[in-house]
Amino acid sequence: MGTQGLLAAARAENGAAIIDSSMWTQHEHVLEGADFAVVVTRHRARDWYPITAVDRRPDWVCLMAWLDGKCETDAWERRPTEELLLFLDWRFDHYLVGREMDGDPAVYDREDIDWWCSQEVRELGEDDELALPAAVDAPHLDGWRQDFLRFLDAEGFRRRGDEWAAAASVWAQRNKERNLLGLGPGDAKPGEEVARRASFLDRIAGEATKEWGQMLWQEHRQAWANARLAGDDLLGPWQHVIETVVVPEPADVVAQVLAAGLGRLPEVPVLVAVNHASRNLAQSQVTAVGDELRGLGLAGVFAMPALKQFGQFGQQLLRPGGEAAALGNRLARYVGGVLRRV
């Protein structure tokens, strides 16, 4: 007896047949002639009630936070050559350590070239900073810098072309000068940080004035620069006034998100069952979303909370009590109600 014959016999004997077809697109033939389908999707809290930050800090503190963010972005929007010079400073520290260990000018095998040429220099934090010996005490570094450039030259030119040529032509002397000053990768020369901050503030003055107003900007721009230079924390004392609130998403927005995530649906009435729903999900919101889904051609939505008993859901349904059995009964009544309407 084929699948359809088995289904017909089950319906004739029991009046109704419930089939778990798993990924229905793999078993479309099972749904031929079905009266109804329940499509299960996982509950995502952010789709129903996203968490929103309410910033109650004074305007001048918000300006400081805005400047911090802008400065962080600006620091990594360097001109390509500057980015490459910083990258070479970082990698030379690692090259130096490796060469001192084994004496090999190539340091590592060529298959490691992807790591040496990675542009993820931001992943190398302070813990990775390795101090070079003072150049006056290590005259061999001049030759090692040239060996380092030769080690990377072919791959550097292949990846970065003229940018590589421009950076490689000045890097060795620049790195030596910085080393004589005791500067690590990314460190500013004396007075350079002040000039860098002033240049940054000048570049964003127009945007800042538009965003925060001329008076606030002029009053606090230098205070921000001074605090950054001194390493003062202007934002920490105000963290306690940033509140987080949960605001339910409009029902039509939730419905659109649910419908979009379902993909292709069978050609029968479809109820959306949201699995592992939070117990904080308000029934009024579920009802409103169901109304919106019906407007989109679906049969509604049913929220199923996360229950430990779902691991043995089938066995639990056979027992007269328990959360799983109660949920199964509610779902059955809901489906029965929908069937009467379709």
CSV table of C-alpha atoms in Angstrom, one decimal:
chain,number,residue,atom,x,y,z
A,1,MET,CA,0.0,0.0,0.0
A,2,GLY,CA,1.4,3.4,-1.0
A,3,THR,CA,1.7,6.5,1.1
A,4,GLN,CA,-1.6,7.9,0.0
A,5,GLY,CA,-3.3,4.6,0.6
A,6,LEU,CA,-2.0,4.5,4.2
A,7,LEU,CA,-3.1,8.1,4.8
A,8,ALA,CA,-6.6,7.3,3.4
A,9,ALA,CA,-6.8,4.2,5.7
A,10,ALA,CA,-5.7,6.2,8.7
A,11,ARG,CA,-8.2,8.9,8.1
A,12,ALA,CA,-11.0,6.4,7.6
A,13,GLU,CA,-10.2,4.6,10.8
A,14,ASN,CA,-9.5,7.6,13.1
A,15,GLY,CA,-11.2,10.5,11.5
A,16,ALA,CA,-7.9,12.5,11.4
A,17,ALA,CA,-4.3,11.7,10.7
A,18,ILE,CA,-1.3,13.8,12.0
A,19,ILE,CA,1.9,13.4,10.1
A,20,ASP,CA,5.4,14.7,11.1
A,21,SER,CA,6.9,15.4,7.6
A,22,SER,CA,10.0,17.0,9.0
A,23,MET,CA,11.4,19.1,6.1
A,24,TRP,CA,8.2,19.1,4.1
A,25,THR,CA,9.9,20.0,0.8
A,26,GLN,CA,11.5,16.5,1.0
A,27,HIS,CA,8.1,14.9,1.4
A,28,GLU,CA,5.7,17.0,-0.6
A,29,HIS,CA,3.7,14.0,-1.7
A,30,VAL,CA,2.7,13.5,1.9
A,31,LEU,CA,0.9,16.8,1.9
A,32,GLU,CA,-1.2,16.1,-1.2
A,33,GLY,CA,-4.8,16.3,-0.1
A,34,ALA,CA,-3.9,17.5,3.4
A,35,ASP,CA,-6.4,19.8,5.1
A,36,PHE,CA,-3.9,21.8,7.1
A,37,ALA,CA,-0.1,22.2,7.9
A,38,VAL,CA,1.7,23.4,10.9
A,39,VAL,CA,5.1,25.0,10.1
A,40,VAL,CA,7.4,25.2,13.1
A,41,THR,CA,9.9,28.1,13.4
A,42,ARG,CA,12.2,29.1,16.2
A,43,HIS,CA,11.4,32.0,18.4
A,44,ARG,CA,13.8,34.9,18.3
A,45,ALA,CA,13.3,37.4,21.0
A,46,ARG,CA,14.7,40.3,19.0
A,47,ASP,CA,12.0,39.9,16.4
A,48,TRP,CA,9.2,40.3,19.0
A,49,TYR,CA,10.6,42.7,21.6
A,50,PRO,CA,14.0,44.2,20.8
A,51,ILE,CA,16.0,45.7,23.6
A,52,THR,CA,16.5,49.5,23.2
A,53,ALA,CA,19.1,51.6,25.0
A,54,VAL,CA,17.8,54.8,26.5
A,55,ASP,CA,20.6,57.2,26.9
A,56,ARG,CA,19.9,59.7,29.7
A,57,ARG,CA,23.5,61.2,29.9
A,58,PRO,CA,24.0,64.9,29.5
A,59,ASP,CA,24.5,66.2,26.0
A,60,TRP,CA,28.1,66.9,26.6
A,61,VAL,CA,28.8,63.4,27.7
A,62,CYS,CA,27.0,62.0,24.6
A,63,LEU,CA,29.2,64.3,22.5
A,64,MET,CA,32.3,62.8,24.2
A,65,ALA,CA,31.0,59.3,23.4
A,66,TRP,CA,30.3,60.3,19.8
A,67,LEU,CA,33.8,61.6,19.5
A,68,ASP,CA,35.3,58.5,20.9
A,69,GLY,CA,33.5,56.4,18.2
A,70,LYS,CA,34.5,58.7,15.4
A,71,CYS,CA,38.1,58.7,16.5
A,72,GLU,CA,38.2,54.9,16.6
A,73,THR,CA,36.8,54.7,13.1
A,74,ASP,CA,39.1,57.5,11.9
A,75,ALA,CA,42.2,55.8,13.3
A,76,TRP,CA,41.6,52.8,11.0
A,77,GLU,CA,40.7,54.8,8.0
A,78,ARG,CA,44.3,55.6,7.3
A,79,ARG,CA,45.8,56.2,3.9
A,80,PRO,CA,46.8,52.9,2.4
A,81,THR,CA,50.5,53.6,2.7
A,82,GLU,CA,50.2,54.5,6.4
A,83,GLU,CA,48.2,51.3,7.1
A,84,LEU,CA,50.9,49.3,5.4
A,85,LEU,CA,53.7,51.0,7.3
A,86,LEU,CA,52.0,50.2,10.6
A,87,PHE,CA,51.5,46.6,9.5
A,88,LEU,CA,55.2,46.3,8.7
A,89,ASP,CA,56.1,47.7,12.1
A,90,TRP,CA,53.9,45.0,13.8
A,91,ARG,CA,55.2,42.2,11.7
A,92,PHE,CA,58.8,43.1,12.0
A,93,ASP,CA,58.6,42.7,15.8
A,94,HIS,CA,57.5,39.1,15.2
A,95,TYR,CA,60.1,38.6,12.5
A,96,LEU,CA,62.8,39.7,14.9
A,97,VAL,CA,61.8,37.2,17.6
A,98,GLY,CA,61.6,34.3,15.2
A,99,ARG,CA,64.9,35.1,13.6
A,100,GLU,CA,66.7,35.4,17.0
A,101,MET,CA,65.3,32.0,17.8
A,102,ASP,CA,66.5,30.1,14.7
A,103,GLY,CA,68.8,32.5,12.8
A,104,ASP,CA,66.9,31.9,9.5
A,105,PRO,CA,66.4,35.1,7.5
A,106,ALA,CA,63.2,33.6,6.1
A,107,VAL,CA,62.0,32.8,9.6
A,108,TYR,CA,59.1,30.6,8.6
A,109,ASP,CA,58.2,28.4,5.7
A,110,ARG,CA,56.6,30.1,2.6
A,111,GLU,CA,53.3,28.4,3.3
A,112,ASP,CA,53.0,30.8,6.3
A,113,ILE,CA,53.0,33.8,3.9
A,114,ASP,CA,49.2,34.3,4.4
A,115,TRP,CA,49.7,35.0,8.1
A,116,TRP,CA,52.7,37.3,7.4
A,117,CYS,CA,50.6,39.3,4.8
A,118,SER,CA,47.4,39.4,6.8
A,119,GLN,CA,46.0,42.9,7.2
A,120,GLU,CA,44.3,42.1,10.4
A,121,VAL,CA,46.8,44.2,12.4
A,122,ARG,CA,44.0,45.2,14.8
A,123,GLU,CA,44.0,41.7,16.2
A,124,LEU,CA,47.6,42.3,17.5
A,125,GLY,CA,46.8,44.0,20.7
A,126,GLU,CA,49.1,45.3,23.5
A,127,ASP,CA,49.9,41.8,24.7
A,128,ASP,CA,51.5,41.1,21.4
A,129,GLU,CA,53.7,44.2,21.4
A,130,LEU,CA,57.3,43.1,21.4
A,131,ALA,CA,60.1,45.6,22.2
A,132,LEU,CA,62.9,46.0,19.7
A,133,PRO,CA,66.4,46.4,21.1
A,134,ALA,CA,67.8,50.0,20.8
A,135,ALA,CA,69.2,50.4,17.3
A,136,VAL,CA,72.4,51.9,18.7
A,137,ASP,CA,73.0,48.6,20.5
A,138,ALA,CA,72.0,46.4,17.6
A,139,PRO,CA,73.6,47.5,14.3
A,140,HIS,CA,72.6,44.2,12.7
A,141,LEU,CA,68.9,45.4,12.6
A,142,ASP,CA,69.7,47.5,9.4
A,143,GLY,CA,70.4,44.3,7.5
A,144,TRP,CA,67.6,42.4,9.1
A,145,ARG,CA,65.1,45.0,8.0
A,146,GLN,CA,66.3,44.6,4.4
A,147,ASP,CA,66.0,40.8,4.8
A,148,PHE,CA,62.5,41.2,6.2
A,149,LEU,CA,61.4,43.3,3.2
A,150,ARG,CA,62.9,40.8,0.8
A,151,PHE,CA,61.1,38.0,2.6
A,152,LEU,CA,57.7,39.7,1.9
A,153,ASP,CA,58.5,41.6,-1.3
A,154,ALA,CA,57.1,39.3,-4.0
A,155,GLU,CA,53.8,38.6,-2.1
A,156,GLY,CA,53.5,42.2,-0.9
A,157,PHE,CA,53.8,43.5,-4.4
A,158,ARG,CA,51.4,40.9,-5.7
A,159,ARG,CA,48.8,41.9,-3.1
A,160,ARG,CA,49.3,45.6,-2.9
A,161,GLY,CA,51.1,46.7,-6.0
A,162,ASP,CA,52.2,50.4,-6.0
A,163,GLU,CA,51.2,50.8,-2.3
A,164,TRP,CA,53.7,48.1,-1.4
A,165,ALA,CA,56.4,49.7,-3.4
A,166,ALA,CA,55.8,53.1,-1.8
A,167,ALA,CA,55.7,51.7,1.7
A,168,ALA,CA,58.7,49.4,1.3
A,169,SER,CA,60.9,52.3,0.0
A,170,VAL,CA,60.5,54.3,3.2
A,171,TRP,CA,59.8,51.7,5.9
A,172,ALA,CA,63.3,50.7,6.9
A,173,GLN,CA,64.5,54.2,7.7
A,174,ARG,CA,61.2,55.1,9.3
A,175,ASN,CA,61.2,52.0,11.5
A,176,LYS,CA,64.8,52.8,12.6
A,177,GLU,CA,64.0,56.3,13.5
A,178,ARG,CA,61.0,55.2,15.5
A,179,ASN,CA,63.1,52.6,17.3
A,180,LEU,CA,65.7,55.1,18.3
A,181,LEU,CA,62.9,57.2,19.9
A,182,GLY,CA,61.7,54.1,21.7
A,183,LEU,CA,58.4,54.0,19.9
A,184,GLY,CA,56.4,50.8,19.4
A,185,PRO,CA,54.0,50.1,16.5
A,186,GLY,CA,51.2,52.7,16.5
A,187,ASP,CA,52.9,54.9,19.1
A,188,ALA,CA,53.0,58.6,18.3
A,189,LYS,CA,56.1,60.7,18.3
A,190,PRO,CA,56.4,63.5,20.9
A,191,GLY,CA,53.9,66.2,20.0
A,192,GLU,CA,52.4,64.0,17.2
A,193,GLU,CA,49.4,62.9,19.3
A,194,VAL,CA,48.5,66.6,20.0
A,195,ALA,CA,48.7,67.4,16.3
A,196,ARG,CA,46.8,64.2,15.3
A,197,ARG,CA,43.9,65.1,17.7
A,198,ALA,CA,43.8,68.7,16.4
A,199,SER,CA,43.7,67.4,12.8
A,200,PHE,CA,41.0,65.0,13.6
A,201,LEU,CA,38.8,67.6,15.3
A,202,ASP,CA,39.3,70.0,12.3
A,203,ARG,CA,38.2,67.2,9.9
A,204,ILE,CA,35.0,66.4,11.7
A,205,ALA,CA,34.1,70.0,12.8
A,206,GLY,CA,31.4,70.4,10.2
A,207,GLU,CA,29.7,67.1,11.0
A,208,ALA,CA,30.0,67.7,14.7
A,209,THR,CA,28.5,71.1,14.5
A,210,LYS,CA,25.6,69.8,12.5
A,211,GLU,CA,25.0,66.9,14.9
A,212,TRP,CA,25.5,68.7,18.2
A,213,GLY,CA,25.3,72.5,17.6
A,214,GLN,CA,28.0,75.1,17.4
A,215,MET,CA,27.9,76.1,21.1
A,216,LEU,CA,28.2,72.6,22.5
A,217,TRP,CA,30.9,71.7,20.0
A,218,GLN,CA,33.1,74.7,20.7
A,219,GLU,CA,32.7,74.4,24.5
A,220,HIS,CA,33.8,70.8,24.7
A,221,ARG,CA,36.0,69.8,21.8
A,222,GLN,CA,39.2,70.7,23.5
A,223,ALA,CA,38.1,69.1,26.8
A,224,TRP,CA,37.7,65.8,24.9
A,225,ALA,CA,41.2,66.2,23.2
A,226,ASN,CA,42.8,66.9,26.6
A,227,ALA,CA,41.1,63.9,28.2
A,228,ARG,CA,42.2,61.5,25.5
A,229,LEU,CA,45.8,62.7,25.7
A,230,ALA,CA,45.8,62.3,29.5
A,231,GLY,CA,44.0,58.9,29.4
A,232,ASP,CA,41.1,60.2,31.5
A,233,ASP,CA,37.8,58.2,31.5
A,234,LEU,CA,35.0,60.7,30.8
A,235,LEU,CA,32.3,58.1,30.1
A,236,GLY,CA,32.6,55.5,32.9
A,237,PRO,CA,31.0,57.6,35.6
A,238,TRP,CA,27.9,58.1,33.5
A,239,GLN,CA,27.3,54.4,32.5
A,240,HIS,CA,24.6,54.0,35.2
A,241,VAL,CA,22.3,56.4,33.5
A,242,ILE,CA,22.1,54.4,30.3
A,243,GLU,CA,18.9,52.3,30.6
A,244,THR,CA,17.7,49.4,28.6
A,245,VAL,CA,14.0,49.0,27.8
A,246,VAL,CA,12.0,46.4,26.0
A,247,VAL,CA,9.6,47.7,23.5
A,248,PRO,CA,7.3,45.2,21.7
A,249,GLU,CA,7.7,45.3,18.0
A,250,PRO,CA,4.6,46.3,16.0
A,251,ALA,CA,2.5,43.2,15.1
A,252,ASP,CA,2.7,43.9,11.4
A,253,VAL,CA,6.5,44.0,11.5
A,254,VAL,CA,6.7,40.7,13.4
A,255,ALA,CA,4.4,39.1,11.0
A,256,GLN,CA,6.4,40.2,8.0
A,257,VAL,CA,9.6,38.8,9.6
A,258,LEU,CA,7.9,35.5,10.4
A,259,ALA,CA,6.5,35.2,6.9
A,260,ALA,CA,9.8,36.1,5.2
A,261,GLY,CA,11.6,33.4,7.2
A,262,LEU,CA,9.3,30.6,6.2
A,263,GLY,CA,10.5,30.2,2.6
A,264,ARG,CA,8.3,28.2,0.2
A,265,LEU,CA,5.1,26.9,1.8
A,266,PRO,CA,2.8,24.0,0.9
A,267,GLU,CA,-0.4,24.8,-1.0
A,268,VAL,CA,-2.6,24.2,2.1
A,269,PRO,CA,-3.6,26.4,5.0
A,270,VAL,CA,-0.6,27.0,7.2
A,271,LEU,CA,-0.4,27.7,10.9
A,272,VAL,CA,3.0,29.2,12.1
A,273,ALA,CA,4.1,27.5,15.4
A,274,VAL,CA,6.8,29.6,17.1
A,275,ASN,CA,8.9,27.1,19.1
A,276,HIS,CA,10.8,27.8,22.3
A,277,ALA,CA,8.8,31.0,22.8
A,278,SER,CA,9.7,33.0,25.9
A,279,ARG,CA,7.2,32.9,28.8
A,280,ASN,CA,7.3,36.7,28.8
A,281,LEU,CA,5.7,36.8,25.3
A,282,ALA,CA,2.4,38.5,25.8
A,283,GLN,CA,-0.7,36.7,24.5
A,284,SER,CA,-2.1,40.0,23.2
A,285,GLN,CA,1.0,40.4,21.0
A,286,VAL,CA,0.7,36.8,19.7
A,287,THR,CA,-3.0,37.4,18.9
A,288,ALA,CA,-2.2,40.7,17.1
A,289,VAL,CA,0.6,39.0,15.1
A,290,GLY,CA,-1.8,36.1,14.2
A,291,ASP,CA,-4.3,38.7,12.8
A,292,GLU,CA,-1.5,40.2,10.6
A,293,LEU,CA,-0.5,36.8,9.4
A,294,ARG,CA,-4.0,36.0,8.3
A,295,GLY,CA,-3.9,39.2,6.3
A,296,LEU,CA,-0.8,37.7,4.6
A,297,GLY,CA,-2.7,34.5,3.7
A,298,LEU,CA,-1.6,32.3,6.6
A,299,ALA,CA,-3.8,30.7,9.2
A,300,GLY,CA,-2.3,32.4,12.2
A,301,VAL,CA,0.4,31.8,14.8
A,302,PHE,CA,0.7,29.7,17.9
A,303,ALA,CA,3.4,30.2,20.6
A,304,MET,CA,5.0,27.1,22.1
A,305,PRO,CA,7.2,27.7,25.2
A,306,ALA,CA,10.4,25.9,25.8
A,307,LEU,CA,9.7,22.8,28.0
A,308,LYS,CA,12.1,20.2,29.2
A,309,GLN,CA,9.5,17.6,28.5
A,310,PHE,CA,9.8,18.2,24.7
A,311,GLY,CA,12.7,15.8,24.7
A,312,GLN,CA,10.0,13.0,25.2
A,313,PHE,CA,7.1,14.9,23.8
A,314,GLY,CA,5.4,11.9,22.3
A,315,GLN,CA,5.4,9.9,25.5
A,316,GLN,CA,4.4,13.0,27.6
A,317,LEU,CA,1.3,13.5,25.4
A,318,LEU,CA,0.0,10.1,26.4
A,319,ARG,CA,-0.1,11.1,30.1
A,320,PRO,CA,-3.1,12.8,31.4
A,321,GLY,CA,-1.3,15.7,33.1
A,322,GLY,CA,1.8,17.8,32.7
A,323,GLU,CA,2.8,20.9,30.7
A,324,ALA,CA,3.5,19.0,27.5
A,325,ALA,CA,0.1,17.4,27.5
A,326,ALA,CA,-1.6,20.7,28.3
A,327,LEU,CA,0.3,22.4,25.5
A,328,GLY,CA,-0.6,19.6,23.0
A,329,ASN,CA,-4.2,20.0,24.0
A,330,ARG,CA,-4.1,23.8,23.4
A,331,LEU,CA,-2.4,23.3,20.0
A,332,ALA,CA,-5.0,20.7,19.0
A,333,ARG,CA,-7.9,23.0,20.0
A,334,TYR,CA,-6.3,25.8,18.1
A,335,VAL,CA,-5.8,23.7,15.0
A,336,GLY,CA,-9.4,22.5,15.3
A,337,GLY,CA,-10.7,26.0,15.5
A,338,VAL,CA,-8.7,27.0,12.4
A,339,LEU,CA,-9.9,24.0,10.5
A,340,ARG,CA,-13.5,25.1,11.2
A,341,ARG,CA,-12.7,28.4,9.6
A,342,VAL,CA,-10.9,27.2,6.4
